[in-house]
Coordinates of C-alpha atoms in Angstrom, one line a residue:
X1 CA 121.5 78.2 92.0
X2 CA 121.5 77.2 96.1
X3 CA 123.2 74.5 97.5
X4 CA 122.9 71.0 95.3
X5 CA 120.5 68.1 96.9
X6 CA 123.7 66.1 98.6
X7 CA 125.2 69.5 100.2
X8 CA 121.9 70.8 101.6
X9 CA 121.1 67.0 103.2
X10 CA 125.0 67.6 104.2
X11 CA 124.3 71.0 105.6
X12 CA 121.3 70.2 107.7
X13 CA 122.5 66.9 109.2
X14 CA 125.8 66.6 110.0
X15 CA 127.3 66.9 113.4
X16 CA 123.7 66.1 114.5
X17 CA 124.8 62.8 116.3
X18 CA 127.7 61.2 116.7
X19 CA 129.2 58.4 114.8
X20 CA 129.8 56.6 117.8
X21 CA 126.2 56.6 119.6
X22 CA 124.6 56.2 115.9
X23 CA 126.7 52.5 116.7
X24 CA 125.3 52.4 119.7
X25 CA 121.6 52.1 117.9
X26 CA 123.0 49.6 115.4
X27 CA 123.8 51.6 112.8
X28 CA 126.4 50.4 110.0
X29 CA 125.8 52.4 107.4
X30 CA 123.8 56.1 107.8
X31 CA 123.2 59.4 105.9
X32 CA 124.7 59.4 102.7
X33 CA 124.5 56.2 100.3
X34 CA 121.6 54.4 98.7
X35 CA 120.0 52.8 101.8
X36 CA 121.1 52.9 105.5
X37 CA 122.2 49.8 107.1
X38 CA 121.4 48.5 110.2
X39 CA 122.6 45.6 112.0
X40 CA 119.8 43.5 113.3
X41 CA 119.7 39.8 113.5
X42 CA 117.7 37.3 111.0
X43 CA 116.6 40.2 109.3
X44 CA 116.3 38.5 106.1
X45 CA 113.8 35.6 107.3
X46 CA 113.6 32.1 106.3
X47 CA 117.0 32.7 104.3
X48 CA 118.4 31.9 107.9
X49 CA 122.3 33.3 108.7
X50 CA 122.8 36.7 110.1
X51 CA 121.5 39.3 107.9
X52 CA 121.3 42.9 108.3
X53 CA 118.2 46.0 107.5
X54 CA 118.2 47.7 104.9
X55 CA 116.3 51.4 105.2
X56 CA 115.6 53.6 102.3
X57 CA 112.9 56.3 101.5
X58 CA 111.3 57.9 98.6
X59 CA 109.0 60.9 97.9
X60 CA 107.2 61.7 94.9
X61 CA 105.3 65.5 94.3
X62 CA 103.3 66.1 91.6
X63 CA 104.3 68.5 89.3
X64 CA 107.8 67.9 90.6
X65 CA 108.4 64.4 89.6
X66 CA 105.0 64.1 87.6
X67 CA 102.4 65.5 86.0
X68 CA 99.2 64.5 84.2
X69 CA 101.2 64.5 81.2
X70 CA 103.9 62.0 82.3
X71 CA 101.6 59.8 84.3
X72 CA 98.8 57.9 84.8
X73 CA 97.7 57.1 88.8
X74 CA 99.0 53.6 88.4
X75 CA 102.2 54.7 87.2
X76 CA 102.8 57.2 90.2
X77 CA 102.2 54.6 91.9
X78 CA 104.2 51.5 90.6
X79 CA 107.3 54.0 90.0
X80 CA 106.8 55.2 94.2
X81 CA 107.3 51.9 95.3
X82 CA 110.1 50.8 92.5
X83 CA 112.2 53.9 93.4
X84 CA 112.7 52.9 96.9
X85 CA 112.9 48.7 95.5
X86 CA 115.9 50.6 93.1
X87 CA 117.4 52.0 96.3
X88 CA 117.5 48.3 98.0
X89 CA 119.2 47.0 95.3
X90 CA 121.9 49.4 94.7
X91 CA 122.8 48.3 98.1
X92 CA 122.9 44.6 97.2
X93 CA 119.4 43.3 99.3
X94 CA 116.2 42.0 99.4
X95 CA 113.4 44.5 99.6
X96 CA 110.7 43.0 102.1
X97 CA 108.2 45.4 103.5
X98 CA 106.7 48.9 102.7
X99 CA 105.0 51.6 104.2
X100 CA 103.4 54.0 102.3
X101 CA 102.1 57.6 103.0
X102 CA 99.8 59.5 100.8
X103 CA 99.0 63.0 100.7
X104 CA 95.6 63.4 98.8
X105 CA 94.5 66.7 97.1
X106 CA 91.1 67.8 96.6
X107 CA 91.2 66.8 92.9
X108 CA 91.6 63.3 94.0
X109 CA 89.0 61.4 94.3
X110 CA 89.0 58.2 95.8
X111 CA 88.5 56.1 92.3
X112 CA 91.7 57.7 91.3
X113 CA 93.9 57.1 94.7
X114 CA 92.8 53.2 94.2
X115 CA 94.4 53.6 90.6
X116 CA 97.3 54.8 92.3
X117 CA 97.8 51.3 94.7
X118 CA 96.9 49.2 92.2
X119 CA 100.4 50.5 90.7
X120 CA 102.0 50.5 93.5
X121 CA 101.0 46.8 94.6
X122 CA 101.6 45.7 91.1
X123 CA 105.5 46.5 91.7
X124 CA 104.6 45.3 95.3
X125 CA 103.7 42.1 93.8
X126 CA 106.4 41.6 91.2
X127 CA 109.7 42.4 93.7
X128 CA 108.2 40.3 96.7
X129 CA 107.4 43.8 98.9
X130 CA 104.6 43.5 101.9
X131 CA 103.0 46.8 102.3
X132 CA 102.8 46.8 106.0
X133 CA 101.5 50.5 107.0
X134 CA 101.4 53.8 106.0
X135 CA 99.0 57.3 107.0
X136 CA 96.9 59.1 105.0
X137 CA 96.2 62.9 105.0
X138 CA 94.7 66.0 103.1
X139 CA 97.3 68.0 100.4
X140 CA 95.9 71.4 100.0
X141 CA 96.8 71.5 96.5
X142 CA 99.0 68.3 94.9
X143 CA 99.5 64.7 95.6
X144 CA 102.1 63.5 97.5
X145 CA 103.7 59.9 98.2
X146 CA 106.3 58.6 99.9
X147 CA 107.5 55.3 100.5
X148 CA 109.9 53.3 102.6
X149 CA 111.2 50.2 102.1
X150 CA 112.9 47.6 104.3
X151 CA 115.3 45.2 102.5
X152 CA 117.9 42.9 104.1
X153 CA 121.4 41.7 102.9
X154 CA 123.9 39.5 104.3
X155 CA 125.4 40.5 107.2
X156 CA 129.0 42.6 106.4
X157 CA 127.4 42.1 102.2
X158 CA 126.4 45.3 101.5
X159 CA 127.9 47.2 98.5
X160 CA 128.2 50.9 99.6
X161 CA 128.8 54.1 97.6
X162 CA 132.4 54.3 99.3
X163 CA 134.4 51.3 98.4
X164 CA 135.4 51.9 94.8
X165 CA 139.7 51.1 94.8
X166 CA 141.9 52.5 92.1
X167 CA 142.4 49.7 89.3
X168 CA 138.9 48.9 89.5
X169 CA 136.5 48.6 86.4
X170 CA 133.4 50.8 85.8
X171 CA 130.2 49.3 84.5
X172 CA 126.7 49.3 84.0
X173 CA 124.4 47.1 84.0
X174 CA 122.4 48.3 81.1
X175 CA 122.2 50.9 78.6
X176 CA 120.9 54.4 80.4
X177 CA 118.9 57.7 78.7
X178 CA 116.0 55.6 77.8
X179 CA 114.2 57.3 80.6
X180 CA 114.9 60.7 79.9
X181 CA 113.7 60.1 76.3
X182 CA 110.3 58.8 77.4
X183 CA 110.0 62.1 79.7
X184 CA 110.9 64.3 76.5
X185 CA 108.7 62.8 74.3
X186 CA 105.7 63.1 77.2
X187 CA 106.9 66.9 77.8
X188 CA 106.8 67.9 73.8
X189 CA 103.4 66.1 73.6
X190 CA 101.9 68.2 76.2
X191 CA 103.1 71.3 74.9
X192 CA 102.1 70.0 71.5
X193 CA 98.4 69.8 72.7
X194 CA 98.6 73.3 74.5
X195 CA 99.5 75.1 71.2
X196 CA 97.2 72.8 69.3
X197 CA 95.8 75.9 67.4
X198 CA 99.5 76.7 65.8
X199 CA 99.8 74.9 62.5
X200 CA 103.7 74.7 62.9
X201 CA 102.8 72.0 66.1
X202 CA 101.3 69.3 63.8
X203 CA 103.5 65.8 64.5
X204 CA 105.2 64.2 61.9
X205 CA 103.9 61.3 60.9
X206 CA 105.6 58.2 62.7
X207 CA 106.3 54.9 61.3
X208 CA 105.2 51.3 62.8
X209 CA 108.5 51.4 64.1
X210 CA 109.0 54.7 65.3
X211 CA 106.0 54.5 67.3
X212 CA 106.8 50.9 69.1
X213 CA 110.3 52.8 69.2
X214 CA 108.6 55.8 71.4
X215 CA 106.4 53.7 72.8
X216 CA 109.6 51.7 75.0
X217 CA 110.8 54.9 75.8
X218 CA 107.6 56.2 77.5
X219 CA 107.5 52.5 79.5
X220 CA 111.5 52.7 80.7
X221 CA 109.9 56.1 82.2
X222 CA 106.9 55.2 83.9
X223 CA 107.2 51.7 84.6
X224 CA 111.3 51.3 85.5
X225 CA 112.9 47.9 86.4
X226 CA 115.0 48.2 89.8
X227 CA 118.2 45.9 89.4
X228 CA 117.3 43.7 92.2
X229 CA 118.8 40.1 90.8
X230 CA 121.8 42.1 89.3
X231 CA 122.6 43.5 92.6
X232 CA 122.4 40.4 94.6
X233 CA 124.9 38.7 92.0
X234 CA 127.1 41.5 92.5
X235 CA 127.3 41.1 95.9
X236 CA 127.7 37.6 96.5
X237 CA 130.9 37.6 94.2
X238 CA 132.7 39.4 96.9
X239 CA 134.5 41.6 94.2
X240 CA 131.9 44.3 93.4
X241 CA 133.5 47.1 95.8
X242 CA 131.1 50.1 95.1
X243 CA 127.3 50.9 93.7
X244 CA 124.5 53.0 92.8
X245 CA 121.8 53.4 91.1
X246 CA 121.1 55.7 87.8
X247 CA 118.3 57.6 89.8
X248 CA 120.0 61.1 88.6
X249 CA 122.3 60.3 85.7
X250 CA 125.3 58.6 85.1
X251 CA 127.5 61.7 86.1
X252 CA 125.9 62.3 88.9
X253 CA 126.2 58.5 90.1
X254 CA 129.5 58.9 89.2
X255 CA 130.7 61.7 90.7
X256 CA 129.0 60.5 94.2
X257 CA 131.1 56.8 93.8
X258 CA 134.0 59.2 93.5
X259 CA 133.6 61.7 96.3
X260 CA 132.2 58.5 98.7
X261 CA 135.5 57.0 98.0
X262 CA 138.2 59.3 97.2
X263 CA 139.0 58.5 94.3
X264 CA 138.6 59.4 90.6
X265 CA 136.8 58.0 88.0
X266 CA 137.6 57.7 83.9
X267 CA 134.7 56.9 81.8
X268 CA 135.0 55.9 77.9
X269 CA 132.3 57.7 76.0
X270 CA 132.5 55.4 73.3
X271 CA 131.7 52.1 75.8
X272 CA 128.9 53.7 77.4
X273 CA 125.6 51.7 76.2
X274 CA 123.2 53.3 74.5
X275 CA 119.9 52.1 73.1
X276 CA 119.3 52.4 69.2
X277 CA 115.5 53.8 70.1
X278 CA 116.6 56.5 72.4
X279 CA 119.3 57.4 69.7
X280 CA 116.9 57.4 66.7
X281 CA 114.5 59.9 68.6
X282 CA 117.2 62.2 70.2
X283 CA 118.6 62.6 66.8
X284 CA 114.7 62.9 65.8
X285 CA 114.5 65.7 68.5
X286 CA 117.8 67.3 67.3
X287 CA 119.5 66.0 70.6
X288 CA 123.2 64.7 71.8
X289 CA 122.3 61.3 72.9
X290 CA 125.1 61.7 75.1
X291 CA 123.3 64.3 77.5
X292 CA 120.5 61.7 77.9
X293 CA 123.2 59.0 78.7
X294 CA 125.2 61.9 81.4
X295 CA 122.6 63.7 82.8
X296 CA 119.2 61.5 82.1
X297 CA 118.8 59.5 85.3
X298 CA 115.4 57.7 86.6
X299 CA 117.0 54.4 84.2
X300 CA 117.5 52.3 87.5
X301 CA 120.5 50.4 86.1
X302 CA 123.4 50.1 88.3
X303 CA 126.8 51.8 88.0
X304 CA 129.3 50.6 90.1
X305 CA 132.9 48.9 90.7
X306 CA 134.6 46.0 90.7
X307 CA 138.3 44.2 90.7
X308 CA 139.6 44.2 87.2
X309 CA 140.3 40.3 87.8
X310 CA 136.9 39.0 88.2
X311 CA 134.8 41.7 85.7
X312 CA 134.8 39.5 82.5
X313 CA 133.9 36.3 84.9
X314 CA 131.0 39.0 86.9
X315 CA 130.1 39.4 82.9
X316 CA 129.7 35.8 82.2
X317 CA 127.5 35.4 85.1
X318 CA 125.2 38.3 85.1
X319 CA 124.7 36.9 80.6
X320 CA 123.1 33.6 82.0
X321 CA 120.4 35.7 84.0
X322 CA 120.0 37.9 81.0
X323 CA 121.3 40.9 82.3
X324 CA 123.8 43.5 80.5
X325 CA 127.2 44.0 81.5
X326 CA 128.9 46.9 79.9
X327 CA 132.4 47.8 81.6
X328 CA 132.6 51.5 80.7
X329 CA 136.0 53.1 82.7
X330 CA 138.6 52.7 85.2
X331 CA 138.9 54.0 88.5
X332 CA 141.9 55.7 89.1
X333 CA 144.1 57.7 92.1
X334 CA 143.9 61.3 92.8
X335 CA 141.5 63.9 93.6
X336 CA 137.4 62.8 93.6
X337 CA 136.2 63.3 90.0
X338 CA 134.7 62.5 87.0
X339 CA 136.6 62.6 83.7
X340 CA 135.7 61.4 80.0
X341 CA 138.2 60.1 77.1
X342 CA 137.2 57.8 74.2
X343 CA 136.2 60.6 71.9
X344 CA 139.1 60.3 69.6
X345 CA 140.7 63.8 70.8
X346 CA 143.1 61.5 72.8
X347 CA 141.8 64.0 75.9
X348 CA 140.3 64.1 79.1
X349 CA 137.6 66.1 79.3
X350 CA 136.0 66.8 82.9
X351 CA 132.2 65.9 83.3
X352 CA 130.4 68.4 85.4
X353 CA 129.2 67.3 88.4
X354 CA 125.2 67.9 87.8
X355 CA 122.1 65.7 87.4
X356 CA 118.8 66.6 88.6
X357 CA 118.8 68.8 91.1
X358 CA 115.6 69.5 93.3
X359 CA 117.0 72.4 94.8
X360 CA 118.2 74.0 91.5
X361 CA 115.6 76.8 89.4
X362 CA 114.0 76.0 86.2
X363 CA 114.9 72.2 86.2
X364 CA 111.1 71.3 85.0

């Protein structure tokens, strides 16, 4: 296995430019956390105040982050645009405007690219994004789309990756693995159908409620819901000192809150949330749930931080809106990791430092 995702970005850009003329340009925040910040003046529109940009940017491949199996045009589309909507949010903004590029292979025709942006202005239309611009050009062999979003946030508001203090609580906003579920289920399925002539691949018969069960599962994957109203109560409280969003799995969000901001993080394994569906099908599939829950990702909750004093009142708050508060670890001193306890050993155990990986063999 090369260099990890964050190492390689790491590798190739740092040193590149200067801190100090990156300020010149009105940069805040740069390389390294959910979305760059960017000071600009009534960037958040009819709000009024002095708000700041927002600047994040998603790319999807096929047969990297889908496949016919996993998803239908309008999916690849919706989850484009909600990935980058995710990335605003974990950030504590507003997304506002889009622009969307589209590499088209020969095997697309153009019914089935207008499939794809009906997804994608169907997230478009639910999160309040304008799709502004884009390009257009020939893929030799599989679709492509990337998309970049343009939030705002209060100026001197946004909740970064690096902020997390020792004494802090961990939470999430919502129970995480679901995702990864709907994934295996889409993945078994496939190969299912390609050894359709072996007797041994026959599916079990599901029940009523198994199949609603499955059928969540698959919709947490294809169609996820960024955390948009969650993030903007977070970061009005004042108290919320560090986020991200469960793109890669909770260890991996983890570990980057820890590295960004030196500090060391203790999750409970028996407080992290887990959904009864994605439970009753990894036990189905002869699974730990807990994998789905560490290593998972694409969920689009938010894991972050906040001052001990003000979690159960952040709680209270985020209940009226309908939104999950689970308060999962502590954040504690001493070198950047990762550690888990709560499994009735009385022990730490340390929680590798791996999600998906898009520079790593064999992931898919």
């Amino acid at each position: 296995m090369g260099l990890d995702e964050f190492a390689s970005i790491r590798q190739w850009t740092s040193g590149r430019q200067p801190q100090e003329w990156q300020r010149s340009r009105g940069v805040v925040i740069g390389i390294g956390d959910d979305a760059a910040v960017v000071g600009g003046p009534e960037a958040g529109g009819s709000e009024g105040g002095e708000w700041q940009w927002l600047l994040a940017v998603d790319t999807m491949v096929e047969t990297v982050h889908f496949n016919e199996a996993t998803m239908t045009e309008e999916d690849v589309g919706y989850k484009a645009l909600a990935a980058n909507v995710s990335d605003i949010a974990a950030m504590g903004g507003v997304p506002r405007h889009a622009l969307v590029s589209v590499s088209v292979p020969p095997s697309y025709g153009p019914e089935r690219v207008r499939r794809l942006y009906d997804g994608l202005y169907a997230c478009a239309d639910k999160y309040g994004v304008a799709v502004v611009g884009g390009d257009t050009t020939s893929s030799p062999q599989h679709l492509v789309v990337a998309v970049t979003v343009v939030g705002a946030v209060e100026a001197g508001r946004a909740v970064p990756r690096s902020g997390a203090r020792p004494g802090d609580a961990v939470f999430l906003t919502g129970p995480v693995g679901m995702s990864a579920a709907g994934l295996h289920y889409l993945l078994a399925e496939r190969s299912k159908r390609r050894r359709s002539g072996d007797a041994a691949t026959e599916p079990i018969p599901l029940s009523a409620a198994e199949a609603e069960g499955i059928a969540a599962l698959v919709r947490e994957h294809r169609r996820p819901q960024p955390s948009v109203l969650a993030g903007r109560l977070l970061a009005k409280r004042g108290t919320c000192h560090a986020l991200n969003d469960v793109s890669d799995g909770v260890a991996s969000e983890a570990w980057e809150l820890a590295e960004a901001s030196g500090i060391a993080i203790v999750l409970n394994q028996a407080r992290l949330p887990r959904s009864g569906t994605m439970a009753a099908y990894a036990h189905r599939a002869g699974i730990d749930p807990l994998e789905w829950i560490l290593y998972g990702g694409e969920d689009y909750v938010l894991l972050g931080t906040i001052a001990q004093t003000d979690a159960d009142s952040a709680k209270s708050e985020l209940a009226e809106h309908g939104i999950p508060f689970y308060m999962i670890g502590v954040v504690e001193e001493g070198e950047p990791g990762v550690w888990l306890t709560g499994d009735g050993t009385g022990k730490r155990m340390a929680i590798a430092k791996r999600g998906y990986n898009h520079f790593a063999e064999n992931q898919r």
